[in-house]
């Protein structure tokens, strides 16, 4: 009734029209009751109402620190698994209506860290040559260092090892400086998490610390086979580039709130735990890295 009156008023001069508040007062209807009923009627006439509920539920499961992280490519197969089939354009439109799109991030502002200082030690061969198709856990590992600027204007550096087959993070260390301690802490974690009887390739860029004796001797003692990207070719270590990009996209607002290295370390460790155990990916059959490893690859 109220909406019909509003429609009928459209041809009247503006000064003679009633506002929504005045109309509700005249008929003695509470504003909350009106909007609840209006929403019910709209939903009743919305053929995508049920689909939206499922999209919202899936998107909520993918939230990290209050931010949505699942794009339409990850929601689509889960929606189909639930029995709902919609076109890609429709799904993107519905996600936009629901306000559940993941944050966008400009790679050009990624503060990508470059550790290349020329040849200061030994350069290993590129054993992978951009072949990232292994399906056996603990056979091909990637490692790299990246940086983010904290709210106190200082840099935080992250050293990470990723399993190519599962996308699982096997080691992750944080420091205020990209130094030997950062690298050795990362390798110490890797030693604890790497099962016996595995001799994986560990691939990195040509960063100066990966060329030095202490690093090569340590990975050799762990039975790891060293491989390096070509100079200046980030695509040779794309899996690590992808991981750091995801972290910076999905945690950008939280990173800005970190006032010191201690707060950032806490945030980064929580993200790694969430990433390994909760964050699904199309590349891991819509499972988390840990679930994919335990239930698919070595089941």
PDB file of C-alpha atoms in Angstrom, residues 61-298:
ATOM      1  CA  UNK A  61      33.536 -19.491   5.171  1.00  0.00           C
ATOM      2  CA  UNK A  62      36.341 -17.911   3.161  1.00  0.00           C
ATOM      3  CA  UNK A  63      36.677 -14.777   5.287  1.00  0.00           C
ATOM      4  CA  UNK A  64      40.056 -13.903   6.787  1.00  0.00           C
ATOM      5  CA  UNK A  65      40.187 -11.148   9.406  1.00  0.00           C
ATOM      6  CA  UNK A  66      36.760  -9.910   8.311  1.00  0.00           C
ATOM      7  CA  UNK A  67      37.646  -9.717   4.602  1.00  0.00           C
ATOM      8  CA  UNK A  68      36.190 -11.900   1.859  1.00  0.00           C
ATOM      9  CA  UNK A  69      38.825 -13.925  -0.015  1.00  0.00           C
ATOM     10  CA  UNK A  70      36.847 -16.218  -2.342  1.00  0.00           C
ATOM     11  CA  UNK A  71      36.487 -14.985  -5.917  1.00  0.00           C
ATOM     12  CA  UNK A  72      33.894 -16.315  -8.351  1.00  0.00           C
ATOM     13  CA  UNK A  73      36.284 -19.017  -9.616  1.00  0.00           C
ATOM     14  CA  UNK A  74      36.402 -20.627  -6.174  1.00  0.00           C
ATOM     15  CA  UNK A  75      32.715 -20.106  -5.390  1.00  0.00           C
ATOM     16  CA  UNK A  76      31.480 -21.518  -8.723  1.00  0.00           C
ATOM     17  CA  UNK A  77      32.433 -25.218  -8.173  1.00  0.00           C
ATOM     18  CA  UNK A  78      31.196 -25.145  -4.579  1.00  0.00           C
ATOM     19  CA  UNK A  79      27.910 -23.644  -5.758  1.00  0.00           C
ATOM     20  CA  UNK A  80      27.582 -26.393  -8.392  1.00  0.00           C
ATOM     21  CA  UNK A  81      28.383 -29.015  -5.755  1.00  0.00           C
ATOM     22  CA  UNK A  82      25.466 -27.640  -3.743  1.00  0.00           C
ATOM     23  CA  UNK A  83      23.217 -28.131  -6.791  1.00  0.00           C
ATOM     24  CA  UNK A  84      23.066 -24.568  -8.145  1.00  0.00           C
ATOM     25  CA  UNK A  85      24.180 -23.862 -11.718  1.00  0.00           C
ATOM     26  CA  UNK A  86      24.506 -20.232 -12.803  1.00  0.00           C
ATOM     27  CA  UNK A  87      26.479 -18.487 -15.520  1.00  0.00           C
ATOM     28  CA  UNK A  88      29.777 -16.851 -14.625  1.00  0.00           C
ATOM     29  CA  UNK A  89      28.430 -13.364 -15.377  1.00  0.00           C
ATOM     30  CA  UNK A  90      25.388 -14.039 -13.187  1.00  0.00           C
ATOM     31  CA  UNK A  91      27.518 -15.256 -10.295  1.00  0.00           C
ATOM     32  CA  UNK A  92      29.729 -12.177 -10.483  1.00  0.00           C
ATOM     33  CA  UNK A  93      26.652  -9.938 -10.528  1.00  0.00           C
ATOM     34  CA  UNK A  94      25.107 -11.706  -7.531  1.00  0.00           C
ATOM     35  CA  UNK A  95      28.379 -11.487  -5.601  1.00  0.00           C
ATOM     36  CA  UNK A  96      28.460  -7.775  -6.359  1.00  0.00           C
ATOM     37  CA  UNK A  97      24.901  -7.374  -5.081  1.00  0.00           C
ATOM     38  CA  UNK A  98      25.767  -9.254  -1.901  1.00  0.00           C
ATOM     39  CA  UNK A  99      28.990  -7.294  -1.389  1.00  0.00           C
ATOM     40  CA  UNK A 100      31.125 -10.425  -1.003  1.00  0.00           C
ATOM     41  CA  UNK A 101      33.815  -9.750  -3.606  1.00  0.00           C
ATOM     42  CA  UNK A 102      37.431 -10.254  -2.481  1.00  0.00           C
ATOM     43  CA  UNK A 103      39.741  -7.269  -2.164  1.00  0.00           C
ATOM     44  CA  UNK A 104      41.605  -6.131  -5.270  1.00  0.00           C
ATOM     45  CA  UNK A 105      45.323  -5.475  -5.156  1.00  0.00           C
ATOM     46  CA  UNK A 106      47.645  -3.666  -7.528  1.00  0.00           C
ATOM     47  CA  UNK A 107      50.734  -5.783  -8.205  1.00  0.00           C
ATOM     48  CA  UNK A 108      52.700  -2.691  -9.216  1.00  0.00           C
ATOM     49  CA  UNK A 109      52.468  -1.491  -5.622  1.00  0.00           C
ATOM     50  CA  UNK A 110      53.494  -4.867  -4.263  1.00  0.00           C
ATOM     51  CA  UNK A 111      56.826  -3.643  -2.817  1.00  0.00           C
ATOM     52  CA  UNK A 112      58.476  -6.670  -4.352  1.00  0.00           C
ATOM     53  CA  UNK A 113      61.776  -7.413  -2.667  1.00  0.00           C
ATOM     54  CA  UNK A 114      64.831  -8.006  -4.853  1.00  0.00           C
ATOM     55  CA  UNK A 115      67.764  -9.802  -3.271  1.00  0.00           C
ATOM     56  CA  UNK A 116      69.850 -10.094  -6.415  1.00  0.00           C
ATOM     57  CA  UNK A 117      73.364  -8.727  -5.878  1.00  0.00           C
ATOM     58  CA  UNK A 118      75.126 -10.340  -8.769  1.00  0.00           C
ATOM     59  CA  UNK A 119      77.218 -13.479  -8.442  1.00  0.00           C
ATOM     60  CA  UNK A 120      78.579 -13.656  -4.892  1.00  0.00           C
ATOM     61  CA  UNK A 121      78.742 -17.438  -4.596  1.00  0.00           C
ATOM     62  CA  UNK A 122      77.579 -20.442  -6.592  1.00  0.00           C
ATOM     63  CA  UNK A 123      74.671 -20.271  -9.047  1.00  0.00           C
ATOM     64  CA  UNK A 124      72.732 -23.537  -9.255  1.00  0.00           C
ATOM     65  CA  UNK A 125      71.130 -24.858 -12.440  1.00  0.00           C
ATOM     66  CA  UNK A 126      67.453 -24.209 -13.132  1.00  0.00           C
ATOM     67  CA  UNK A 127      66.159 -27.767 -12.738  1.00  0.00           C
ATOM     68  CA  UNK A 128      62.468 -26.868 -12.988  1.00  0.00           C
ATOM     69  CA  UNK A 129      62.413 -24.607 -16.062  1.00  0.00           C
ATOM     70  CA  UNK A 130      58.884 -23.427 -15.113  1.00  0.00           C
ATOM     71  CA  UNK A 131      57.570 -26.997 -14.852  1.00  0.00           C
ATOM     72  CA  UNK A 132      55.213 -26.789 -11.877  1.00  0.00           C
ATOM     73  CA  UNK A 133      53.156 -29.943 -12.370  1.00  0.00           C
ATOM     74  CA  UNK A 134      54.420 -32.300  -9.667  1.00  0.00           C
ATOM     75  CA  UNK A 135      51.670 -34.130  -7.769  1.00  0.00           C
ATOM     76  CA  UNK A 136      53.789 -35.846  -5.124  1.00  0.00           C
ATOM     77  CA  UNK A 137      54.223 -34.029  -1.790  1.00  0.00           C
ATOM     78  CA  UNK A 138      57.723 -33.225  -0.542  1.00  0.00           C
ATOM     79  CA  UNK A 139      59.381 -33.614  -3.964  1.00  0.00           C
ATOM     80  CA  UNK A 140      59.526 -30.004  -5.229  1.00  0.00           C
ATOM     81  CA  UNK A 141      59.766 -27.067  -2.841  1.00  0.00           C
ATOM     82  CA  UNK A 142      59.903 -23.327  -3.520  1.00  0.00           C
ATOM     83  CA  UNK A 143      61.445 -20.689  -1.294  1.00  0.00           C
ATOM     84  CA  UNK A 144      61.732 -16.923  -1.407  1.00  0.00           C
ATOM     85  CA  UNK A 145      61.827 -13.766   0.699  1.00  0.00           C
ATOM     86  CA  UNK A 146      59.402 -10.869   0.485  1.00  0.00           C
ATOM     87  CA  UNK A 147      58.826  -7.685   2.430  1.00  0.00           C
ATOM     88  CA  UNK A 148      56.002  -5.468   3.711  1.00  0.00           C
ATOM     89  CA  UNK A 149      56.106  -2.032   5.307  1.00  0.00           C
ATOM     90  CA  UNK A 150      54.539  -1.749   8.750  1.00  0.00           C
ATOM     91  CA  UNK A 151      52.727   1.237  10.249  1.00  0.00           C
ATOM     92  CA  UNK A 152      55.915   2.296  12.051  1.00  0.00           C
ATOM     93  CA  UNK A 153      57.546   2.686   8.582  1.00  0.00           C
ATOM     94  CA  UNK A 154      59.910  -0.230   9.197  1.00  0.00           C
ATOM     95  CA  UNK A 155      60.136  -3.241   6.921  1.00  0.00           C
ATOM     96  CA  UNK A 156      59.258  -6.815   7.865  1.00  0.00           C
ATOM     97  CA  UNK A 157      60.834  -9.669   5.892  1.00  0.00           C
ATOM     98  CA  UNK A 158      59.284 -13.115   5.374  1.00  0.00           C
ATOM     99  CA  UNK A 159      61.173 -16.253   4.388  1.00  0.00           C
ATOM    100  CA  UNK A 160      58.881 -19.071   3.275  1.00  0.00           C
ATOM    101  CA  UNK A 161      59.042 -22.617   1.881  1.00  0.00           C
ATOM    102  CA  UNK A 162      56.091 -23.884  -0.160  1.00  0.00           C
ATOM    103  CA  UNK A 163      55.362 -27.439  -1.330  1.00  0.00           C
ATOM    104  CA  UNK A 164      54.632 -27.377  -5.055  1.00  0.00           C
ATOM    105  CA  UNK A 165      52.231 -30.334  -5.039  1.00  0.00           C
ATOM    106  CA  UNK A 166      50.007 -29.275  -2.127  1.00  0.00           C
ATOM    107  CA  UNK A 167      50.622 -25.486  -1.932  1.00  0.00           C
ATOM    108  CA  UNK A 168      51.236 -26.070   1.788  1.00  0.00           C
ATOM    109  CA  UNK A 169      53.630 -23.763   3.641  1.00  0.00           C
ATOM    110  CA  UNK A 170      56.227 -26.009   5.290  1.00  0.00           C
ATOM    111  CA  UNK A 171      58.297 -23.257   6.914  1.00  0.00           C
ATOM    112  CA  UNK A 172      57.815 -19.528   7.514  1.00  0.00           C
ATOM    113  CA  UNK A 173      60.112 -17.136   9.325  1.00  0.00           C
ATOM    114  CA  UNK A 174      59.896 -13.378   9.980  1.00  0.00           C
ATOM    115  CA  UNK A 175      62.625 -10.844  10.723  1.00  0.00           C
ATOM    116  CA  UNK A 176      63.407  -7.147  10.558  1.00  0.00           C
ATOM    117  CA  UNK A 177      66.322  -7.927   8.267  1.00  0.00           C
ATOM    118  CA  UNK A 178      66.874 -10.344   5.341  1.00  0.00           C
ATOM    119  CA  UNK A 179      69.891 -11.948   7.004  1.00  0.00           C
ATOM    120  CA  UNK A 180      71.409 -15.331   7.816  1.00  0.00           C
ATOM    121  CA  UNK A 181      69.300 -15.750  10.968  1.00  0.00           C
ATOM    122  CA  UNK A 182      66.110 -15.414   8.931  1.00  0.00           C
ATOM    123  CA  UNK A 183      67.255 -18.053   6.437  1.00  0.00           C
ATOM    124  CA  UNK A 184      68.539 -20.480   9.060  1.00  0.00           C
ATOM    125  CA  UNK A 185      65.353 -20.220  11.131  1.00  0.00           C
ATOM    126  CA  UNK A 186      63.364 -21.065   8.010  1.00  0.00           C
ATOM    127  CA  UNK A 187      65.617 -24.080   7.289  1.00  0.00           C
ATOM    128  CA  UNK A 188      65.352 -25.237  10.897  1.00  0.00           C
ATOM    129  CA  UNK A 189      61.557 -25.277  10.613  1.00  0.00           C
ATOM    130  CA  UNK A 190      61.795 -27.110   7.307  1.00  0.00           C
ATOM    131  CA  UNK A 191      64.024 -29.751   8.886  1.00  0.00           C
ATOM    132  CA  UNK A 192      61.369 -30.360  11.566  1.00  0.00           C
ATOM    133  CA  UNK A 193      58.509 -30.570   9.062  1.00  0.00           C
ATOM    134  CA  UNK A 194      60.140 -32.545   6.258  1.00  0.00           C
ATOM    135  CA  UNK A 195      59.473 -36.303   6.536  1.00  0.00           C
ATOM    136  CA  UNK A 196      62.356 -38.752   6.410  1.00  0.00           C
ATOM    137  CA  UNK A 197      63.349 -40.471   3.172  1.00  0.00           C
ATOM    138  CA  UNK A 198      62.512 -37.467   0.983  1.00  0.00           C
ATOM    139  CA  UNK A 199      65.114 -35.616  -1.101  1.00  0.00           C
ATOM    140  CA  UNK A 200      63.193 -32.781  -2.726  1.00  0.00           C
ATOM    141  CA  UNK A 201      64.375 -30.109  -5.099  1.00  0.00           C
ATOM    142  CA  UNK A 202      64.335 -26.703  -3.394  1.00  0.00           C
ATOM    143  CA  UNK A 203      63.973 -23.902  -5.919  1.00  0.00           C
ATOM    144  CA  UNK A 204      64.759 -20.226  -5.327  1.00  0.00           C
ATOM    145  CA  UNK A 205      65.792 -17.106  -7.180  1.00  0.00           C
ATOM    146  CA  UNK A 206      69.440 -16.012  -7.373  1.00  0.00           C
ATOM    147  CA  UNK A 207      69.293 -14.048  -4.117  1.00  0.00           C
ATOM    148  CA  UNK A 208      72.721 -13.551  -2.591  1.00  0.00           C
ATOM    149  CA  UNK A 209      71.968 -15.635   0.509  1.00  0.00           C
ATOM    150  CA  UNK A 210      70.978 -18.654  -1.598  1.00  0.00           C
ATOM    151  CA  UNK A 211      74.414 -18.560  -3.240  1.00  0.00           C
ATOM    152  CA  UNK A 212      76.470 -18.634  -0.040  1.00  0.00           C
ATOM    153  CA  UNK A 213      78.164 -21.642   1.526  1.00  0.00           C
ATOM    154  CA  UNK A 214      76.115 -21.714   4.743  1.00  0.00           C
ATOM    155  CA  UNK A 215      72.844 -22.086   2.835  1.00  0.00           C
ATOM    156  CA  UNK A 216      74.133 -24.640   0.345  1.00  0.00           C
ATOM    157  CA  UNK A 217      75.786 -26.687   3.087  1.00  0.00           C
ATOM    158  CA  UNK A 218      72.615 -26.702   5.192  1.00  0.00           C
ATOM    159  CA  UNK A 219      70.291 -27.821   2.405  1.00  0.00           C
ATOM    160  CA  UNK A 220      72.852 -30.426   1.382  1.00  0.00           C
ATOM    161  CA  UNK A 221      72.834 -31.807   4.945  1.00  0.00           C
ATOM    162  CA  UNK A 222      69.029 -32.078   4.702  1.00  0.00           C
ATOM    163  CA  UNK A 223      69.274 -34.010   1.451  1.00  0.00           C
ATOM    164  CA  UNK A 224      67.785 -31.192  -0.622  1.00  0.00           C
ATOM    165  CA  UNK A 225      68.747 -30.595  -4.257  1.00  0.00           C
ATOM    166  CA  UNK A 226      69.307 -26.942  -5.125  1.00  0.00           C
ATOM    167  CA  UNK A 227      67.720 -25.249  -8.125  1.00  0.00           C
ATOM    168  CA  UNK A 228      67.676 -21.559  -9.101  1.00  0.00           C
ATOM    169  CA  UNK A 229      65.633 -19.321 -11.365  1.00  0.00           C
ATOM    170  CA  UNK A 230      67.219 -17.460 -14.217  1.00  0.00           C
ATOM    171  CA  UNK A 231      68.415 -13.960 -13.428  1.00  0.00           C
ATOM    172  CA  UNK A 232      65.579 -11.446 -13.301  1.00  0.00           C
ATOM    173  CA  UNK A 233      62.857 -13.913 -14.282  1.00  0.00           C
ATOM    174  CA  UNK A 234      60.171 -13.951 -11.584  1.00  0.00           C
ATOM    175  CA  UNK A 235      58.039 -16.434 -13.558  1.00  0.00           C
ATOM    176  CA  UNK A 236      60.638 -19.106 -12.784  1.00  0.00           C
ATOM    177  CA  UNK A 237      59.492 -18.951  -9.161  1.00  0.00           C
ATOM    178  CA  UNK A 238      55.828 -18.173  -9.826  1.00  0.00           C
ATOM    179  CA  UNK A 239      54.386 -20.315  -6.988  1.00  0.00           C
ATOM    180  CA  UNK A 240      56.161 -18.185  -4.387  1.00  0.00           C
ATOM    181  CA  UNK A 241      55.204 -14.961  -6.146  1.00  0.00           C
ATOM    182  CA  UNK A 242      51.587 -16.148  -6.075  1.00  0.00           C
ATOM    183  CA  UNK A 243      51.650 -16.970  -2.359  1.00  0.00           C
ATOM    184  CA  UNK A 244      53.115 -13.627  -1.296  1.00  0.00           C
ATOM    185  CA  UNK A 245      50.615 -11.846  -3.525  1.00  0.00           C
ATOM    186  CA  UNK A 246      47.738 -13.681  -1.827  1.00  0.00           C
ATOM    187  CA  UNK A 247      49.000 -12.864   1.629  1.00  0.00           C
ATOM    188  CA  UNK A 248      49.365  -9.169   0.826  1.00  0.00           C
ATOM    189  CA  UNK A 249      45.929  -9.031  -0.823  1.00  0.00           C
ATOM    190  CA  UNK A 250      44.082 -10.849   1.915  1.00  0.00           C
ATOM    191  CA  UNK A 251      45.879  -9.190   4.831  1.00  0.00           C
ATOM    192  CA  UNK A 252      46.522  -5.677   3.532  1.00  0.00           C
ATOM    193  CA  UNK A 253      44.268  -3.919   6.056  1.00  0.00           C
ATOM    194  CA  UNK A 254      45.698  -5.967   8.946  1.00  0.00           C
ATOM    195  CA  UNK A 255      49.285  -5.333   7.845  1.00  0.00           C
ATOM    196  CA  UNK A 256      48.646  -1.594   7.966  1.00  0.00           C
ATOM    197  CA  UNK A 257      47.616  -1.945  11.614  1.00  0.00           C
ATOM    198  CA  UNK A 258      50.827  -3.714  12.669  1.00  0.00           C
ATOM    199  CA  UNK A 259      52.861  -1.257  14.740  1.00  0.00           C
ATOM    200  CA  UNK A 260      55.943  -3.454  15.172  1.00  0.00           C
ATOM    201  CA  UNK A 261      57.573  -6.713  14.098  1.00  0.00           C
ATOM    202  CA  UNK A 262      56.024  -8.606  17.007  1.00  0.00           C
ATOM    203  CA  UNK A 263      52.477  -7.776  15.915  1.00  0.00           C
ATOM    204  CA  UNK A 264      53.297  -8.620  12.317  1.00  0.00           C
ATOM    205  CA  UNK A 265      54.856 -11.970  13.281  1.00  0.00           C
ATOM    206  CA  UNK A 266      51.682 -12.862  15.177  1.00  0.00           C
ATOM    207  CA  UNK A 267      49.547 -11.914  12.162  1.00  0.00           C
ATOM    208  CA  UNK A 268      51.739 -13.806   9.692  1.00  0.00           C
ATOM    209  CA  UNK A 269      51.785 -16.996  11.777  1.00  0.00           C
ATOM    210  CA  UNK A 270      47.980 -16.905  12.122  1.00  0.00           C
ATOM    211  CA  UNK A 271      47.650 -16.419   8.363  1.00  0.00           C
ATOM    212  CA  UNK A 272      49.935 -19.395   7.650  1.00  0.00           C
ATOM    213  CA  UNK A 273      47.830 -21.594   9.939  1.00  0.00           C
ATOM    214  CA  UNK A 274      44.613 -20.405   8.284  1.00  0.00           C
ATOM    215  CA  UNK A 275      46.096 -20.742   4.782  1.00  0.00           C
ATOM    216  CA  UNK A 276      47.318 -24.304   5.400  1.00  0.00           C
ATOM    217  CA  UNK A 277      44.220 -25.599   7.169  1.00  0.00           C
ATOM    218  CA  UNK A 278      41.245 -23.550   5.959  1.00  0.00           C
ATOM    219  CA  UNK A 279      41.874 -21.677   2.717  1.00  0.00           C
ATOM    220  CA  UNK A 280      40.546 -23.655  -0.242  1.00  0.00           C
ATOM    221  CA  UNK A 281      41.821 -23.400  -3.810  1.00  0.00           C
ATOM    222  CA  UNK A 282      40.788 -24.697  -7.218  1.00  0.00           C
ATOM    223  CA  UNK A 283      44.336 -25.992  -7.559  1.00  0.00           C
ATOM    224  CA  UNK A 284      43.791 -28.282  -4.579  1.00  0.00           C
ATOM    225  CA  UNK A 285      40.322 -29.499  -5.606  1.00  0.00           C
ATOM    226  CA  UNK A 286      38.600 -26.952  -3.376  1.00  0.00           C
ATOM    227  CA  UNK A 287      40.350 -28.241  -0.282  1.00  0.00           C
ATOM    228  CA  UNK A 288      42.873 -26.659   2.035  1.00  0.00           C
ATOM    229  CA  UNK A 289      46.519 -27.630   1.406  1.00  0.00           C
ATOM    230  CA  UNK A 290      46.596 -29.935   4.451  1.00  0.00           C
ATOM    231  CA  UNK A 291      43.316 -31.649   3.543  1.00  0.00           C
ATOM    232  CA  UNK A 292      44.491 -32.057  -0.050  1.00  0.00           C
ATOM    233  CA  UNK A 293      47.741 -33.683   1.088  1.00  0.00           C
ATOM    234  CA  UNK A 294      46.163 -36.011   3.628  1.00  0.00           C
ATOM    235  CA  UNK A 295      42.935 -36.957   1.847  1.00  0.00           C
ATOM    236  CA  UNK A 296      43.949 -36.976  -1.818  1.00  0.00           C
ATOM    237  CA  UNK A 297      47.659 -37.147  -2.502  1.00  0.00           C
ATOM    238  CA  UNK A 298      48.714 -39.618   0.171  1.00  0.00           C
TER     239      UNK A 298
END
